[in-house]
PDB file of C-alpha atoms and ligand atoms in Angstrom:
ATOM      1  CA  UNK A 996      38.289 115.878  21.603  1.00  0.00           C
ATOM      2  CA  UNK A 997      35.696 116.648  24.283  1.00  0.00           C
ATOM      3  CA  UNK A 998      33.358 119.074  22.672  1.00  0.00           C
ATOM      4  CA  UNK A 999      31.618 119.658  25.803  1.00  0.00           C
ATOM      5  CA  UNK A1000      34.341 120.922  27.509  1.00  0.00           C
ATOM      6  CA  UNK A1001      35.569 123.255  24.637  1.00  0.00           C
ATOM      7  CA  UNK A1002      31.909 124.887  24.146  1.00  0.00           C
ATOM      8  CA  UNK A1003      31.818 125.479  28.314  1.00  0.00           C
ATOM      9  CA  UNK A1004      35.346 126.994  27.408  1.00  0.00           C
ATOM     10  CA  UNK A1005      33.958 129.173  24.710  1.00  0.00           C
ATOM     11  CA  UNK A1006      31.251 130.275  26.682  1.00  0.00           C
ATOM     12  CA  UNK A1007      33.140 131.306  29.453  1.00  0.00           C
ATOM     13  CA  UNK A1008      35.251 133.446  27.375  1.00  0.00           C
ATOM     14  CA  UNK A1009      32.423 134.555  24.697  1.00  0.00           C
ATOM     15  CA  UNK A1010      29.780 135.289  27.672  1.00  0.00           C
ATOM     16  CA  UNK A1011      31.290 136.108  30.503  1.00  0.00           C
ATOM     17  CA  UNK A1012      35.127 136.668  31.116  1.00  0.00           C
ATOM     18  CA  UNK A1013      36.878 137.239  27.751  1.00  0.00           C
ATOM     19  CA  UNK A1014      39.622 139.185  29.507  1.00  0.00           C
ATOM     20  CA  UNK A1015      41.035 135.987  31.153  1.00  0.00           C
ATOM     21  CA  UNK A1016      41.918 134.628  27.219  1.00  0.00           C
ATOM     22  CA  UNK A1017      43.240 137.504  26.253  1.00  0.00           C
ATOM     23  CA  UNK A1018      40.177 138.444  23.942  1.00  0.00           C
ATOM     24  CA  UNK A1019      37.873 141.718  23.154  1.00  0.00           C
ATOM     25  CA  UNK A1020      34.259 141.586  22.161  1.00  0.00           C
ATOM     26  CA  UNK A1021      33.518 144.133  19.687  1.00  0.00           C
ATOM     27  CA  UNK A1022      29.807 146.069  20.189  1.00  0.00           C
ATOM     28  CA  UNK A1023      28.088 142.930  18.886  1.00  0.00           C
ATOM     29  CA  UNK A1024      29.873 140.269  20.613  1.00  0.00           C
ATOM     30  CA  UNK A1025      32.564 139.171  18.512  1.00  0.00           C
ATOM     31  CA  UNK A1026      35.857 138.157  18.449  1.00  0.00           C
ATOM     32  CA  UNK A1027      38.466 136.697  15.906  1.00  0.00           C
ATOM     33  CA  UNK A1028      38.186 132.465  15.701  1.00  0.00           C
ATOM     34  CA  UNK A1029      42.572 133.026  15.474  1.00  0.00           C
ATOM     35  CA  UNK A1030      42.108 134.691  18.805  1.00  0.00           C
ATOM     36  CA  UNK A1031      39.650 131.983  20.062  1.00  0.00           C
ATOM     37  CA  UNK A1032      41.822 129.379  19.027  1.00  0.00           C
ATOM     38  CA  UNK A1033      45.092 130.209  20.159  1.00  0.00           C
ATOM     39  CA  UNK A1034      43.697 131.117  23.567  1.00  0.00           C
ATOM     40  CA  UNK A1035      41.685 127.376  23.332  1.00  0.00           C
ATOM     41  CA  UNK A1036      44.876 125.404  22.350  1.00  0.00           C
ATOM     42  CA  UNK A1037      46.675 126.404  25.198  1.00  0.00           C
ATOM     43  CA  UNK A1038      44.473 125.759  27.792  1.00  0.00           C
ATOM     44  CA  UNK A1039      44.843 121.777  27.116  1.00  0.00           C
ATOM     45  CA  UNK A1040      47.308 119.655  25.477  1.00  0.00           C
ATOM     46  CA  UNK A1041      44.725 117.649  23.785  1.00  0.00           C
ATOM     47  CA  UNK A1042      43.557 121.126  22.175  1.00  0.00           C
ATOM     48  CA  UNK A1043      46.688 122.067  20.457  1.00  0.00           C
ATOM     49  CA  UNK A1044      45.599 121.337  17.062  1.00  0.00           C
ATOM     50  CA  UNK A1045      41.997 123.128  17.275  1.00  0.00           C
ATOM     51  CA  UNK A1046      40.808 124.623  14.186  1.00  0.00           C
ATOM     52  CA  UNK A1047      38.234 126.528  13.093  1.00  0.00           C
ATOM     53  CA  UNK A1048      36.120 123.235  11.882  1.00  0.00           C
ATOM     54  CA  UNK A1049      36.318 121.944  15.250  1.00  0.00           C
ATOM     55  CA  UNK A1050      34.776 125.043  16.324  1.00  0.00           C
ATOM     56  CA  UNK A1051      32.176 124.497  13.231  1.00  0.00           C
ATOM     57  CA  UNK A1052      31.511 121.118  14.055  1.00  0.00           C
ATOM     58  CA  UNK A1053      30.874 122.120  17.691  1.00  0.00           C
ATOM     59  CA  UNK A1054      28.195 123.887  16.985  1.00  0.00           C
ATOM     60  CA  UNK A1055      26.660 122.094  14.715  1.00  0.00           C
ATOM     61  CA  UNK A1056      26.957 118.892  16.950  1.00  0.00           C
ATOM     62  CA  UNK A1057      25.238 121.185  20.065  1.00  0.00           C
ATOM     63  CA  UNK A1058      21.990 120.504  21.827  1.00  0.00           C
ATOM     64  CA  UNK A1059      21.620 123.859  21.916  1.00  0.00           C
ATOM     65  CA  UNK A1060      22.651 126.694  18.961  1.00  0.00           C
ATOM     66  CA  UNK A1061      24.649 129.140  21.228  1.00  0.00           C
ATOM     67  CA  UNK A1062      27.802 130.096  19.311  1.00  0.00           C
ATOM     68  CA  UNK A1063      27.877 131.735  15.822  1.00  0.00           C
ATOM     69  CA  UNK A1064      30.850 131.319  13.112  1.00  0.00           C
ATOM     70  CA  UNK A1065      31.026 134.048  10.512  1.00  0.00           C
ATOM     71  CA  UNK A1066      33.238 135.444   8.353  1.00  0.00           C
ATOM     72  CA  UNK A1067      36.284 134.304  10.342  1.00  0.00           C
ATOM     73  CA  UNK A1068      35.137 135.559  13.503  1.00  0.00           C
ATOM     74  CA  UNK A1069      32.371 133.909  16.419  1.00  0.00           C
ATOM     75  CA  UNK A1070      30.342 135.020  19.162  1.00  0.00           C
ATOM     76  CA  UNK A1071      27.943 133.781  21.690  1.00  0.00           C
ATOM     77  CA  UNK A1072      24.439 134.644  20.171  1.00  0.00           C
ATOM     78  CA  UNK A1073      23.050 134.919  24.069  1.00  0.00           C
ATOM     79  CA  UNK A1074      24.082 134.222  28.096  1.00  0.00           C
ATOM     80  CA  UNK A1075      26.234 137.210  28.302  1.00  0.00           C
ATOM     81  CA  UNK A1076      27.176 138.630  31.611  1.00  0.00           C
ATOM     82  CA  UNK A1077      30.339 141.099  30.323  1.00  0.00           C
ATOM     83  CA  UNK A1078      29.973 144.570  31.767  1.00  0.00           C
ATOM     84  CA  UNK A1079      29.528 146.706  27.940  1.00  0.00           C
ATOM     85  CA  UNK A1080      26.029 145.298  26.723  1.00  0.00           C
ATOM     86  CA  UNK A1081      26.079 144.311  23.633  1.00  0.00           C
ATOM     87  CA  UNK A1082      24.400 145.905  20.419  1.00  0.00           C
ATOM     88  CA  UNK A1083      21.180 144.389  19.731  1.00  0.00           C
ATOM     89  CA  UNK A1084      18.668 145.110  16.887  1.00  0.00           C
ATOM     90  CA  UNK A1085      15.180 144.757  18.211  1.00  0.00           C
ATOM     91  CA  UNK A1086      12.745 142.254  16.035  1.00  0.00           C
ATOM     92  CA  UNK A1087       9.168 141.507  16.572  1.00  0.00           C
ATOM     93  CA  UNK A1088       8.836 138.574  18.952  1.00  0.00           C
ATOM     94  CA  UNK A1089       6.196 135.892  18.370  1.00  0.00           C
ATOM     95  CA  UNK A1090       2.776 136.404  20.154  1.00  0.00           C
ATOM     96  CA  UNK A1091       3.665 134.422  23.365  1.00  0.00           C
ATOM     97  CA  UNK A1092       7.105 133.672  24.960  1.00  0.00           C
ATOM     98  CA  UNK A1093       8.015 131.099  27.850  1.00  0.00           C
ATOM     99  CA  UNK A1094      10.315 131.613  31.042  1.00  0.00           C
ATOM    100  CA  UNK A1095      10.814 128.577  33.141  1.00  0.00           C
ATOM    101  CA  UNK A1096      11.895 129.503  36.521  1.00  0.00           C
ATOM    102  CA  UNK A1097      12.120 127.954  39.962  1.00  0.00           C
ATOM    103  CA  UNK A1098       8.892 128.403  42.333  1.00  0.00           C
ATOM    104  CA  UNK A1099      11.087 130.226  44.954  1.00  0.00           C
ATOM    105  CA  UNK A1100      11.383 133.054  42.292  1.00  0.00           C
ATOM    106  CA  UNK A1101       7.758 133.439  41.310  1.00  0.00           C
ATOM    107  CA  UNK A1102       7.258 135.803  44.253  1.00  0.00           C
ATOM    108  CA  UNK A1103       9.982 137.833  43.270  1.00  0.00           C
ATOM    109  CA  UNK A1104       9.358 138.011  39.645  1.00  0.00           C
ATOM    110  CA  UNK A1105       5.175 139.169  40.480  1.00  0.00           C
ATOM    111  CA  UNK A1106       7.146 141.894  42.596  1.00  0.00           C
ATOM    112  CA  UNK A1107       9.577 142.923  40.121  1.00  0.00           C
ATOM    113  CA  UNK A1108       9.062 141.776  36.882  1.00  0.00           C
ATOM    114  CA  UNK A1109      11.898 139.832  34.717  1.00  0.00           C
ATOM    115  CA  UNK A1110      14.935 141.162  35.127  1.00  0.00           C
ATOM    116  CA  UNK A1111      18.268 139.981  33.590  1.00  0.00           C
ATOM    117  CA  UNK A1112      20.244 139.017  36.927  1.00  0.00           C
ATOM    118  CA  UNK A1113      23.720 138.520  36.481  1.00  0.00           C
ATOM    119  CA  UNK A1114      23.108 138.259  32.692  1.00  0.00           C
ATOM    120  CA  UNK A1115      22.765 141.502  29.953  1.00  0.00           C
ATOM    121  CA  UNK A1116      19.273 140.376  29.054  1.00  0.00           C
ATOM    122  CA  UNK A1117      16.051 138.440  30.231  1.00  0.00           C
ATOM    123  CA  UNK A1118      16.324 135.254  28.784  1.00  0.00           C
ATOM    124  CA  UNK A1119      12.746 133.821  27.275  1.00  0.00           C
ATOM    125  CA  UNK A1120      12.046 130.434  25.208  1.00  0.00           C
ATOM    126  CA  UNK A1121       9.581 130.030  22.164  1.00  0.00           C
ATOM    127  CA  UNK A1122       8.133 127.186  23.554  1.00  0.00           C
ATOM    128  CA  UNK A1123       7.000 125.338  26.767  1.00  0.00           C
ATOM    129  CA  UNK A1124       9.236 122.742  26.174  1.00  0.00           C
ATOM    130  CA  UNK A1125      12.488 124.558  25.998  1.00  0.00           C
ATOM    131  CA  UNK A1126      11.044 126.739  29.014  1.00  0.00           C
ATOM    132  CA  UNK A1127      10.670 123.417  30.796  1.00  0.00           C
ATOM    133  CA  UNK A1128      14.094 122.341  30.117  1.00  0.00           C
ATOM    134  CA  UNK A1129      15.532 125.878  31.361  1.00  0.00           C
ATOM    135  CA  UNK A1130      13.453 126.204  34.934  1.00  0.00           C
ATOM    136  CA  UNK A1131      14.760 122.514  35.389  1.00  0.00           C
ATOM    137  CA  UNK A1132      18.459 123.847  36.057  1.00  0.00           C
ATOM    138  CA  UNK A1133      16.904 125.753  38.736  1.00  0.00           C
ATOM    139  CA  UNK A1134      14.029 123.471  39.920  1.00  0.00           C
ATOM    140  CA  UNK A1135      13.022 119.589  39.700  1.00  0.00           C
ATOM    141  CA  UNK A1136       9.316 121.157  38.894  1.00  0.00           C
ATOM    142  CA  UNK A1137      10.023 123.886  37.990  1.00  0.00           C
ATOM    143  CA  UNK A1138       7.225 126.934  37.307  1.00  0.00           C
ATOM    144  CA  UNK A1139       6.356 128.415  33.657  1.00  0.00           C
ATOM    145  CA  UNK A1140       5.747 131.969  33.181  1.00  0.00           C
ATOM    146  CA  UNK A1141       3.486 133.252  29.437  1.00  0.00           C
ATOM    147  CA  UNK A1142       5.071 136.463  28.375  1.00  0.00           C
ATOM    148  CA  UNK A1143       2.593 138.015  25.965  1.00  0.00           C
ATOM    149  CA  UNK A1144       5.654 139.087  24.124  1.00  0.00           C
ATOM    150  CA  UNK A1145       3.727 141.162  21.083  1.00  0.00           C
ATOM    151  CA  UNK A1146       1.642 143.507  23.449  1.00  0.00           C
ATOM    152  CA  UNK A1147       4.671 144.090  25.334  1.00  0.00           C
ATOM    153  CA  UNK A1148       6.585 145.488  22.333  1.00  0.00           C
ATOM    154  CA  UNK A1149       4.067 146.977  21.187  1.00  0.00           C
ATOM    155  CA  UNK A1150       4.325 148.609  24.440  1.00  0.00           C
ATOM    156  CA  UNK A1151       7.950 149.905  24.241  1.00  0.00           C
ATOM    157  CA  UNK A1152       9.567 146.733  25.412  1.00  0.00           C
ATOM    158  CA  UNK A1153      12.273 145.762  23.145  1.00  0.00           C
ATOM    159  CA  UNK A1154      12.762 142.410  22.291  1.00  0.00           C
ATOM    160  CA  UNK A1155      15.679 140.362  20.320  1.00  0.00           C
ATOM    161  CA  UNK A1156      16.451 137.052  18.611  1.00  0.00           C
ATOM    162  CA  UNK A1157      18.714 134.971  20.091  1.00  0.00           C
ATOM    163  CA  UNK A1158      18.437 131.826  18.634  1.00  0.00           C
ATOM    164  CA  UNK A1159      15.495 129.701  17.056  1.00  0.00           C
ATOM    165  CA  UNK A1160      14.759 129.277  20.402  1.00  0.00           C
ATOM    166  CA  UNK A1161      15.683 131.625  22.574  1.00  0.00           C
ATOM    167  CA  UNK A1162      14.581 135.540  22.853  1.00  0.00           C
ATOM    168  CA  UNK A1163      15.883 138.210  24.802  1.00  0.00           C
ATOM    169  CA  UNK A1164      14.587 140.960  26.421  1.00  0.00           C
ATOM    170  CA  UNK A1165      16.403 143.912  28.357  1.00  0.00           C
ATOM    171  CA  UNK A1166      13.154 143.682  31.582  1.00  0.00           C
ATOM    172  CA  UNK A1167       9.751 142.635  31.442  1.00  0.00           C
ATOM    173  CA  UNK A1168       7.632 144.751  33.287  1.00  0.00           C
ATOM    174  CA  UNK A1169       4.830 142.356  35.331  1.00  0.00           C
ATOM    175  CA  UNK A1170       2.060 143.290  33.748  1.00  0.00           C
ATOM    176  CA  UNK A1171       2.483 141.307  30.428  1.00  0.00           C
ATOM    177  CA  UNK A1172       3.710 138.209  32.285  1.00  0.00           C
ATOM    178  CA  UNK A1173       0.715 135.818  33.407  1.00  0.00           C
ATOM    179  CA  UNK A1174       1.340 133.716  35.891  1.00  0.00           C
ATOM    180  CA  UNK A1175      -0.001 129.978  36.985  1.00  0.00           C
TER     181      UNK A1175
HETATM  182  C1  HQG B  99      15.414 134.776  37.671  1.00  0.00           C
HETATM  183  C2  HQG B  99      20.901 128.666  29.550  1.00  0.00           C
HETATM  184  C3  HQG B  99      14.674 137.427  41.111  1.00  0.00           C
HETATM  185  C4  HQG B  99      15.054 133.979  36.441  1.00  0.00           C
HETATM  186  C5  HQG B  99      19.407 128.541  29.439  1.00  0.00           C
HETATM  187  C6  HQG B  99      16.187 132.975  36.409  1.00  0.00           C
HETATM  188  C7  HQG B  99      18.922 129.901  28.995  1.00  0.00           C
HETATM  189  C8  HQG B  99      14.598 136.783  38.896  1.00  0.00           C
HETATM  190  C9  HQG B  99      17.340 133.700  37.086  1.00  0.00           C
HETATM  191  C10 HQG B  99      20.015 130.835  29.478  1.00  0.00           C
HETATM  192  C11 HQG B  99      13.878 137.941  38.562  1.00  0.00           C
HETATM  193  C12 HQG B  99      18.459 134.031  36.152  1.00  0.00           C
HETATM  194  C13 HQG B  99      19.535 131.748  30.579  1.00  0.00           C
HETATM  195  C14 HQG B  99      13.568 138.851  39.602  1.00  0.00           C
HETATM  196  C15 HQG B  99      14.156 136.808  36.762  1.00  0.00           C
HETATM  197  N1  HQG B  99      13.986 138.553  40.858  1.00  0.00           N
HETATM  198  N2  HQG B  99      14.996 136.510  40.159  1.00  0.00           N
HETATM  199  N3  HQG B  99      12.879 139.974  39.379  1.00  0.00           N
HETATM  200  N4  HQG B  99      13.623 137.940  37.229  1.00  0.00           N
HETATM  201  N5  HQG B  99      14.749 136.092  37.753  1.00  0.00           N
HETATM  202  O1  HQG B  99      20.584 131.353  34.504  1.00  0.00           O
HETATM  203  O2  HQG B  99      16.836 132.455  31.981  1.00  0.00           O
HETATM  204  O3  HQG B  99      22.706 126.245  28.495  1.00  0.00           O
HETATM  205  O4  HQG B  99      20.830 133.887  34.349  1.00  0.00           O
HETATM  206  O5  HQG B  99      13.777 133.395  36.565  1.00  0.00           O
HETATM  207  O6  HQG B  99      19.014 127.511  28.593  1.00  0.00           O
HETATM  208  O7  HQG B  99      17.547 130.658  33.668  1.00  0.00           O
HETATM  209  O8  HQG B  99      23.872 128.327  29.196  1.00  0.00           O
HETATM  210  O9  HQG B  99      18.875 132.823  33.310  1.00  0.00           O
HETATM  211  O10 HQG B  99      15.870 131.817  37.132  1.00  0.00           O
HETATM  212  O11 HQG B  99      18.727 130.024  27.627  1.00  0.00           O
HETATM  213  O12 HQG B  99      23.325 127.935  26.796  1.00  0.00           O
HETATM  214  O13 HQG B  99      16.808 134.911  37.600  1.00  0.00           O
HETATM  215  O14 HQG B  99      21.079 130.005  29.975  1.00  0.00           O
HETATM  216  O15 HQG B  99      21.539 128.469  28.335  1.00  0.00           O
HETATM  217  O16 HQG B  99      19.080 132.824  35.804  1.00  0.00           O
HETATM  218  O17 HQG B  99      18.864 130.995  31.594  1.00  0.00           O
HETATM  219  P1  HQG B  99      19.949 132.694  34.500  1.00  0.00           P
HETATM  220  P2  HQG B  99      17.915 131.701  32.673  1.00  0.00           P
HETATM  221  P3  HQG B  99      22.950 127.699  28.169  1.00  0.00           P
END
């Protein structure tokens, strides 16, 4: 069993077009793993005995925590794009937060601040490293942006977990974003 290709498939439907599989996000982004898995195991023949410890082990096996199994239901813990935004319980972010970007969109981003895009939320990293890795889907070098994430919310911008690595935010205006 490919696992990459089943977590792209989970994403797609947990992020972005759950409709397609049949499925409903509650407020917080969850669905039933049944519904999940019935949807999975007939989009490939080699998927037709999926369980919910496939699912397990697919996460647990992942470079990158993005789905969450719990109390027989999952969700995509960030990368959504659905129309409803989802319910989100602000937390304190650490002091500093990363966004790795491409150098076209520097200009942009002095001009407008972070904004989510085509996704519900800004997406930010806790450290340069995973920043790095994030700007490189966009750029070979790509540029990293310091969010001073604390002043900011204590500013009125809301901030929320997504992972161990990876923080949300709904915009960041540009004046708690320092540039290189
Ligand atoms: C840019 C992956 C113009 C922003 C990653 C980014 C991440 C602006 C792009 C997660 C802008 C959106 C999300 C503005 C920001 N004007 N462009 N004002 N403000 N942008 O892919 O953060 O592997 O939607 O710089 O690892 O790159 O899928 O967001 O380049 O965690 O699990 O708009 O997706 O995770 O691009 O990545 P994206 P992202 P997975």
């Amino acid at each position: 069993m490919d696992t990459g290709s089943i977590s792209k498939l989970v994403s797609h439907a947990l992020r972005h077009e759950p409709w397609l599989y049949e499925l409903e996000l509650d407020d917080k982004g969850w669905v039933p793993v049944e519904e999940l898995l019935s949807a999975s195991r007939s989009e490939k023949p080699e998927w037709s005995a999926l369980k919910e410890p496939d699912l397990a082990a697919m996460i647990a096996n992942s470079d990158k925590k993005r789905h969450e199994l719990l109390d027989g239901k999952i969700r995509a813990l960030y990368g959504h794009s659905v129309p409803n935004k989802l319910l989100k319980q602000p937390a304190e972010p650490p002091a500093v937060l990363y966004h790795g970007t491409s150098p076209e969109t520097v200009a942009l981003i002095r001009a407008s601040g972070l904004q989510p895009m085509d996704r519900q939320y800004v997406h930010l990293s806790v450290d340069t490293a995973t920043a790095e890795q994030v700007g490189r889907r966009k750029a070979r070098f790509p540029v990293l942006l310091e969010v001073q994430a604390k002043v900011a919310a204590a500013n009125g911008v809301a901030f929320y977990r997504g992972n161990d690595l990876v923080w949300l935010a709904d915009q960041v205006p540009v004046q708690f974003i320092e540039f290189p």
